[in-house]
Amino acid sequence: MNFLVTDLILEDRIHIYGFNNLTKTLSFNIYDICYAKSAREQAEYIKYIDEQYNSDRLTKILYEVTSIIGANVLNVSKQDYEPQGASVNILITEDPIIDYEIDASCNRGGFFGELAERNMEILGHLDKSHLTVHTYPESHPEQAISTFRVDIDVSTCGKISPLTALDHLIGSFDSDIITIDYRVRGFTRDTQGKKLFMDHTMTSIQDYIATETLKRYDAIDVNVYQSNIYHTKMMIRDIVLQNYLFKQDIYELAPKERLAISSGLRQEMIEIYSGMNIY
C-alpha cells in the first residue's frame, strides 16, 4: 500500500510552544447496498448485518484504529439497539497516563461486577479526543434494496492524526459508497508565538488511501483549502451482481431481471453518491 505520509506530521520542523491545540477530525460514512427481494429477506438481511456489525465487533475495529494512530484507550461505551443498530464511543489519549491520574469513571475497556452482568452501555474516552461509530441498517419499502450505513468520527488533538487509519477503516467494511470529511480546527503556537493553523501539508484525502483501494472507486474532491476543510466522495466502479444478492443465486435469474436489478442498485448508489433524488 502506498501512502503519502512523509509530510503528515512536521514535529521535526515545527517547534511548538506548550501543547499542540490543533483539533483534527475525520468523519467517515460508508454505505453497503444489497438486493433482498421479499419483505422476509429484507428483514433477514437487516438481522444478518446487525449481527455482523454488533457493538463488540465495532469496538474491536475502533481499538485497531486507536492502535494505528498511536493513541491509548481511556474509556469505552457501547450499545446494541432494538430493533437494529449499534453505537460505540471511545475516549483516547495521545500518551499513556499513570494509573493514579486516570479518573475513576474511566473503564479503559474493562467491565466488572454489576456493570458486566447488566451489559450496560459502555463509553470510551481519550484524553486527546474520541472515536465514535453508529450503524443504520434500513430497507426500501418498494424496490427490494436494503442499505447499511456506518458513521465513524475520529477526532484527535496534538501530533497524532486520524488520517493514518483511513485505509484500514475502508477495508473494515463492505463499502460501496464512501464520503469522507477531514477538518483541522483551532490553532497552536510555535516557540516565537506565531499562530499555526495547520501542522502538516495536505492536498487531498485521497493521498492517504492506498493506490489499490482507489483503483476500485470513482472519486472526487471538494476542498476548501483556506479553511483547512477537505471532502472526498467515492463510489465503487464495478458491480458484481452475485455479491449484492441476499440468499439468491444469479443463475436463478433471467437476463432481463439481472439487468433490472443491476440498474436499480446502480441508481441507488448514484443517488447516495450525489446526495439527491435523481430517478
PDB file of C-alpha atoms in Angstrom, residues 100-275:
ATOM      1  CA  TYR A 100      -3.465   7.304  39.686  1.00  0.00           C
ATOM      2  CA  GLU A 101      -4.055  10.178  37.240  1.00  0.00           C
ATOM      3  CA  ILE A 102      -6.940   8.444  35.491  1.00  0.00           C
ATOM      4  CA  ASP A 103     -10.444   9.416  36.540  1.00  0.00           C
ATOM      5  CA  ALA A 104     -12.171   6.617  38.438  1.00  0.00           C
ATOM      6  CA  SER A 105     -15.085   6.683  35.966  1.00  0.00           C
ATOM      7  CA  CYS A 106     -12.841   5.529  33.101  1.00  0.00           C
ATOM      8  CA  ASN A 107     -13.125   1.800  32.483  1.00  0.00           C
ATOM      9  CA  ARG A 108     -10.355   1.538  29.810  1.00  0.00           C
ATOM     10  CA  GLY A 109     -12.447  -1.084  28.059  1.00  0.00           C
ATOM     11  CA  GLY A 110     -12.802  -3.395  31.058  1.00  0.00           C
ATOM     12  CA  PHE A 111     -16.114  -4.266  32.722  1.00  0.00           C
ATOM     13  CA  PHE A 112     -16.504  -5.806  36.083  1.00  0.00           C
ATOM     14  CA  GLY A 113     -19.141  -6.841  38.624  1.00  0.00           C
ATOM     15  CA  GLU A 114     -22.637  -5.465  38.251  1.00  0.00           C
ATOM     16  CA  LEU A 115     -21.778  -3.479  35.109  1.00  0.00           C
ATOM     17  CA  ALA A 116     -20.676  -6.594  33.230  1.00  0.00           C
ATOM     18  CA  GLU A 117     -23.676  -8.611  34.448  1.00  0.00           C
ATOM     19  CA  ARG A 118     -26.161  -5.965  33.360  1.00  0.00           C
ATOM     20  CA  ASN A 119     -24.471  -5.432  29.963  1.00  0.00           C
ATOM     21  CA  MET A 120     -24.925  -1.696  30.342  1.00  0.00           C
ATOM     22  CA  GLU A 121     -23.915   0.920  27.797  1.00  0.00           C
ATOM     23  CA  ILE A 122     -20.168   1.429  27.651  1.00  0.00           C
ATOM     24  CA  LEU A 123     -18.430   4.659  26.739  1.00  0.00           C
ATOM     25  CA  GLY A 124     -14.787   5.132  25.714  1.00  0.00           C
ATOM     26  CA  HIS A 125     -12.784   8.282  26.452  1.00  0.00           C
ATOM     27  CA  LEU A 126      -9.429   9.610  25.245  1.00  0.00           C
ATOM     28  CA  ASP A 127      -7.637  12.485  26.920  1.00  0.00           C
ATOM     29  CA  LYS A 128      -6.872  13.882  23.473  1.00  0.00           C
ATOM     30  CA  SER A 129     -10.249  13.164  21.939  1.00  0.00           C
ATOM     31  CA  HIS A 130     -12.589  10.395  20.877  1.00  0.00           C
ATOM     32  CA  LEU A 131     -13.720   7.804  18.358  1.00  0.00           C
ATOM     33  CA  THR A 132     -17.376   7.074  17.694  1.00  0.00           C
ATOM     34  CA  VAL A 133     -19.271   4.724  15.395  1.00  0.00           C
ATOM     35  CA  HIS A 134     -23.004   4.366  14.711  1.00  0.00           C
ATOM     36  CA  THR A 135     -24.769   1.927  12.372  1.00  0.00           C
ATOM     37  CA  TYR A 136     -28.030   2.397  10.471  1.00  0.00           C
ATOM     38  CA  PRO A 137     -29.454  -0.657   8.657  1.00  0.00           C
ATOM     39  CA  GLU A 138     -32.575   0.123   6.576  1.00  0.00           C
ATOM     40  CA  SER A 139     -34.521  -1.083   3.540  1.00  0.00           C
ATOM     41  CA  HIS A 140     -36.505   0.468   0.679  1.00  0.00           C
ATOM     42  CA  PRO A 141     -40.252  -0.257   1.099  1.00  0.00           C
ATOM     43  CA  GLU A 142     -40.848  -0.988  -2.605  1.00  0.00           C
ATOM     44  CA  GLN A 143     -37.676  -1.609  -4.590  1.00  0.00           C
ATOM     45  CA  ALA A 144     -36.161  -4.580  -2.694  1.00  0.00           C
ATOM     46  CA  ILE A 145     -32.995  -2.620  -1.957  1.00  0.00           C
ATOM     47  CA  SER A 146     -31.511  -2.508   1.524  1.00  0.00           C
ATOM     48  CA  THR A 147     -28.809  -0.130   2.709  1.00  0.00           C
ATOM     49  CA  PHE A 148     -26.411  -0.430   5.609  1.00  0.00           C
ATOM     50  CA  ARG A 149     -24.806   2.854   6.698  1.00  0.00           C
ATOM     51  CA  VAL A 150     -21.935   3.289   9.130  1.00  0.00           C
ATOM     52  CA  ASP A 151     -20.914   6.684  10.518  1.00  0.00           C
ATOM     53  CA  ILE A 152     -17.463   6.955  12.094  1.00  0.00           C
ATOM     54  CA  ASP A 153     -15.845  10.001  13.662  1.00  0.00           C
ATOM     55  CA  VAL A 154     -12.218  10.073  14.739  1.00  0.00           C
ATOM     56  CA  SER A 155     -11.268  13.303  16.476  1.00  0.00           C
ATOM     57  CA  THR A 156      -7.777  13.938  17.819  1.00  0.00           C
ATOM     58  CA  CYS A 157      -5.643  16.799  19.049  1.00  0.00           C
ATOM     59  CA  GLY A 158      -1.917  17.024  19.474  1.00  0.00           C
ATOM     60  CA  LYS A 159       0.501  15.481  16.994  1.00  0.00           C
ATOM     61  CA  ILE A 160      -1.465  12.296  16.222  1.00  0.00           C
ATOM     62  CA  SER A 161      -3.667  12.296  13.131  1.00  0.00           C
ATOM     63  CA  PRO A 162      -6.727  10.171  12.243  1.00  0.00           C
ATOM     64  CA  LEU A 163      -5.704  10.095   8.571  1.00  0.00           C
ATOM     65  CA  THR A 164      -3.260   7.255   9.197  1.00  0.00           C
ATOM     66  CA  ALA A 165      -6.179   4.904   9.941  1.00  0.00           C
ATOM     67  CA  LEU A 166      -8.301   5.858   6.924  1.00  0.00           C
ATOM     68  CA  ASP A 167      -7.395   2.960   4.637  1.00  0.00           C
ATOM     69  CA  HIS A 168      -7.871   0.475   7.490  1.00  0.00           C
ATOM     70  CA  LEU A 169     -11.379   1.826   8.087  1.00  0.00           C
ATOM     71  CA  ILE A 170     -12.300   1.464   4.409  1.00  0.00           C
ATOM     72  CA  GLY A 171     -11.106  -2.135   4.458  1.00  0.00           C
ATOM     73  CA  SER A 172     -13.032  -2.952   7.647  1.00  0.00           C
ATOM     74  CA  PHE A 173     -16.414  -2.647   5.927  1.00  0.00           C
ATOM     75  CA  ASP A 174     -18.014  -3.630   2.619  1.00  0.00           C
ATOM     76  CA  SER A 175     -18.026  -0.132   1.179  1.00  0.00           C
ATOM     77  CA  ASP A 176     -19.971   0.729  -1.978  1.00  0.00           C
ATOM     78  CA  ILE A 177     -20.189   4.481  -1.369  1.00  0.00           C
ATOM     79  CA  ILE A 178     -17.851   6.397   0.915  1.00  0.00           C
ATOM     80  CA  THR A 179     -17.998  10.030   1.981  1.00  0.00           C
ATOM     81  CA  ILE A 180     -15.077  11.432   3.959  1.00  0.00           C
ATOM     82  CA  ASP A 181     -14.618  14.797   5.641  1.00  0.00           C
ATOM     83  CA  TYR A 182     -11.394  15.984   7.264  1.00  0.00           C
ATOM     84  CA  ARG A 183     -11.039  19.282   9.076  1.00  0.00           C
ATOM     85  CA  VAL A 184      -8.325  20.906  11.149  1.00  0.00           C
ATOM     86  CA  ARG A 185      -9.640  23.426  13.689  1.00  0.00           C
ATOM     87  CA  GLY A 186      -8.148  25.835  16.183  1.00  0.00           C
ATOM     88  CA  PHE A 187      -4.517  26.893  16.336  1.00  0.00           C
ATOM     89  CA  THR A 188      -1.333  26.285  18.236  1.00  0.00           C
ATOM     90  CA  ARG A 189       1.814  28.428  18.568  1.00  0.00           C
ATOM     91  CA  ASP A 190       5.439  27.963  17.734  1.00  0.00           C
ATOM     92  CA  THR A 191       8.222  28.976  20.105  1.00  0.00           C
ATOM     93  CA  GLN A 192       8.196  32.500  18.633  1.00  0.00           C
ATOM     94  CA  GLY A 193       4.493  32.929  19.412  1.00  0.00           C
ATOM     95  CA  LYS A 194       3.351  32.660  15.786  1.00  0.00           C
ATOM     96  CA  LYS A 195      -0.056  31.018  15.330  1.00  0.00           C
ATOM     97  CA  LEU A 196      -0.075  27.731  13.414  1.00  0.00           C
ATOM     98  CA  PHE A 197      -3.397  26.677  11.911  1.00  0.00           C
ATOM     99  CA  MET A 198      -2.003  23.506  10.300  1.00  0.00           C
ATOM    100  CA  ASP A 199       0.919  21.303  11.328  1.00  0.00           C
ATOM    101  CA  HIS A 200       1.092  19.122   8.202  1.00  0.00           C
ATOM    102  CA  THR A 201       0.882  19.643   4.455  1.00  0.00           C
ATOM    103  CA  MET A 202      -2.203  18.370   2.674  1.00  0.00           C
ATOM    104  CA  THR A 203      -3.698  18.445  -0.823  1.00  0.00           C
ATOM    105  CA  SER A 204      -6.328  15.679  -0.762  1.00  0.00           C
ATOM    106  CA  ILE A 205      -7.783  12.977   1.463  1.00  0.00           C
ATOM    107  CA  GLN A 206      -7.032  10.582  -1.386  1.00  0.00           C
ATOM    108  CA  ASP A 207      -3.313  10.940  -0.636  1.00  0.00           C
ATOM    109  CA  TYR A 208      -3.901   8.823   2.473  1.00  0.00           C
ATOM    110  CA  ILE A 209      -5.761   5.991   0.751  1.00  0.00           C
ATOM    111  CA  ALA A 210      -3.860   3.046  -0.724  1.00  0.00           C
ATOM    112  CA  THR A 211      -3.470   3.052  -4.506  1.00  0.00           C
ATOM    113  CA  GLU A 212      -5.029  -0.403  -4.816  1.00  0.00           C
ATOM    114  CA  THR A 213      -8.073   0.800  -2.863  1.00  0.00           C
ATOM    115  CA  LEU A 214      -8.523   3.863  -5.062  1.00  0.00           C
ATOM    116  CA  LYS A 215      -8.470   1.717  -8.216  1.00  0.00           C
ATOM    117  CA  ARG A 216     -11.778   0.191  -7.138  1.00  0.00           C
ATOM    118  CA  TYR A 217     -13.600   3.538  -6.872  1.00  0.00           C
ATOM    119  CA  ASP A 218     -14.534   6.672  -8.764  1.00  0.00           C
ATOM    120  CA  ALA A 219     -13.612   9.575  -6.511  1.00  0.00           C
ATOM    121  CA  ILE A 220     -13.984  13.362  -6.461  1.00  0.00           C
ATOM    122  CA  ASP A 221     -12.714  16.041  -4.080  1.00  0.00           C
ATOM    123  CA  VAL A 222     -14.441  19.181  -2.854  1.00  0.00           C
ATOM    124  CA  ASN A 223     -11.876  21.059  -0.763  1.00  0.00           C
ATOM    125  CA  VAL A 224     -11.785  24.477   0.909  1.00  0.00           C
ATOM    126  CA  TYR A 225      -8.056  24.858   1.384  1.00  0.00           C
ATOM    127  CA  GLN A 226      -8.112  28.278   3.027  1.00  0.00           C
ATOM    128  CA  SER A 227     -10.315  26.855   5.798  1.00  0.00           C
ATOM    129  CA  ASN A 228      -8.474  23.525   6.126  1.00  0.00           C
ATOM    130  CA  ILE A 229     -11.615  21.616   5.082  1.00  0.00           C
ATOM    131  CA  TYR A 230     -11.311  18.557   2.841  1.00  0.00           C
ATOM    132  CA  HIS A 231     -14.106  16.434   1.388  1.00  0.00           C
ATOM    133  CA  THR A 232     -13.887  13.282  -0.759  1.00  0.00           C
ATOM    134  CA  LYS A 233     -16.657  11.099  -2.205  1.00  0.00           C
ATOM    135  CA  MET A 234     -16.073   7.595  -3.577  1.00  0.00           C
ATOM    136  CA  MET A 235     -18.329   5.124  -5.418  1.00  0.00           C
ATOM    137  CA  ILE A 236     -17.498   1.532  -6.350  1.00  0.00           C
ATOM    138  CA  ARG A 237     -16.739   1.179 -10.055  1.00  0.00           C
ATOM    139  CA  ASP A 238     -17.733  -2.387 -10.835  1.00  0.00           C
ATOM    140  CA  ILE A 239     -20.862  -4.175  -9.663  1.00  0.00           C
ATOM    141  CA  VAL A 240     -20.515  -7.960  -9.440  1.00  0.00           C
ATOM    142  CA  LEU A 241     -24.207  -8.773  -9.122  1.00  0.00           C
ATOM    143  CA  GLN A 242     -23.785 -12.004  -7.147  1.00  0.00           C
ATOM    144  CA  ASN A 243     -22.113 -10.015  -4.357  1.00  0.00           C
ATOM    145  CA  TYR A 244     -25.274  -7.927  -3.953  1.00  0.00           C
ATOM    146  CA  LEU A 245     -27.871 -10.701  -3.912  1.00  0.00           C
ATOM    147  CA  PHE A 246     -29.069 -11.814  -0.486  1.00  0.00           C
ATOM    148  CA  LYS A 247     -29.874 -15.551  -0.374  1.00  0.00           C
ATOM    149  CA  GLN A 248     -30.217 -15.698  -4.162  1.00  0.00           C
ATOM    150  CA  ASP A 249     -28.073 -17.149  -6.930  1.00  0.00           C
ATOM    151  CA  ILE A 250     -27.527 -15.085 -10.047  1.00  0.00           C
ATOM    152  CA  TYR A 251     -28.159 -18.124 -12.249  1.00  0.00           C
ATOM    153  CA  GLU A 252     -31.696 -18.350 -10.893  1.00  0.00           C
ATOM    154  CA  LEU A 253     -32.486 -15.008 -12.512  1.00  0.00           C
ATOM    155  CA  ALA A 254     -33.396 -14.344 -16.123  1.00  0.00           C
ATOM    156  CA  PRO A 255     -31.041 -11.993 -18.028  1.00  0.00           C
ATOM    157  CA  LYS A 256     -33.612  -9.183 -18.082  1.00  0.00           C
ATOM    158  CA  GLU A 257     -34.103  -9.466 -14.325  1.00  0.00           C
ATOM    159  CA  ARG A 258     -30.344  -9.381 -13.746  1.00  0.00           C
ATOM    160  CA  LEU A 259     -30.116  -6.218 -15.811  1.00  0.00           C
ATOM    161  CA  ALA A 260     -33.030  -4.593 -13.955  1.00  0.00           C
ATOM    162  CA  ILE A 261     -31.539  -5.423 -10.539  1.00  0.00           C
ATOM    163  CA  SER A 262     -28.093  -4.150 -11.550  1.00  0.00           C
ATOM    164  CA  SER A 263     -29.674  -0.937 -12.843  1.00  0.00           C
ATOM    165  CA  GLY A 264     -31.624  -0.468  -9.594  1.00  0.00           C
ATOM    166  CA  LEU A 265     -28.502  -0.999  -7.497  1.00  0.00           C
ATOM    167  CA  ARG A 266     -26.503   1.487  -9.574  1.00  0.00           C
ATOM    168  CA  GLN A 267     -29.267   4.082  -9.402  1.00  0.00           C
ATOM    169  CA  GLU A 268     -29.373   3.744  -5.611  1.00  0.00           C
ATOM    170  CA  MET A 269     -25.611   4.220  -5.441  1.00  0.00           C
ATOM    171  CA  ILE A 270     -25.638   7.250  -7.734  1.00  0.00           C
ATOM    172  CA  GLU A 271     -28.313   8.982  -5.657  1.00  0.00           C
ATOM    173  CA  ILE A 272     -26.442   8.366  -2.405  1.00  0.00           C
ATOM    174  CA  TYR A 273     -23.169   9.443  -4.039  1.00  0.00           C
ATOM    175  CA  SER A 274     -24.810  12.603  -5.413  1.00  0.00           C
ATOM    176  CA  GLY A 275     -26.740  13.386  -2.230  1.00  0.00           C
TER     177      GLY A 275
END
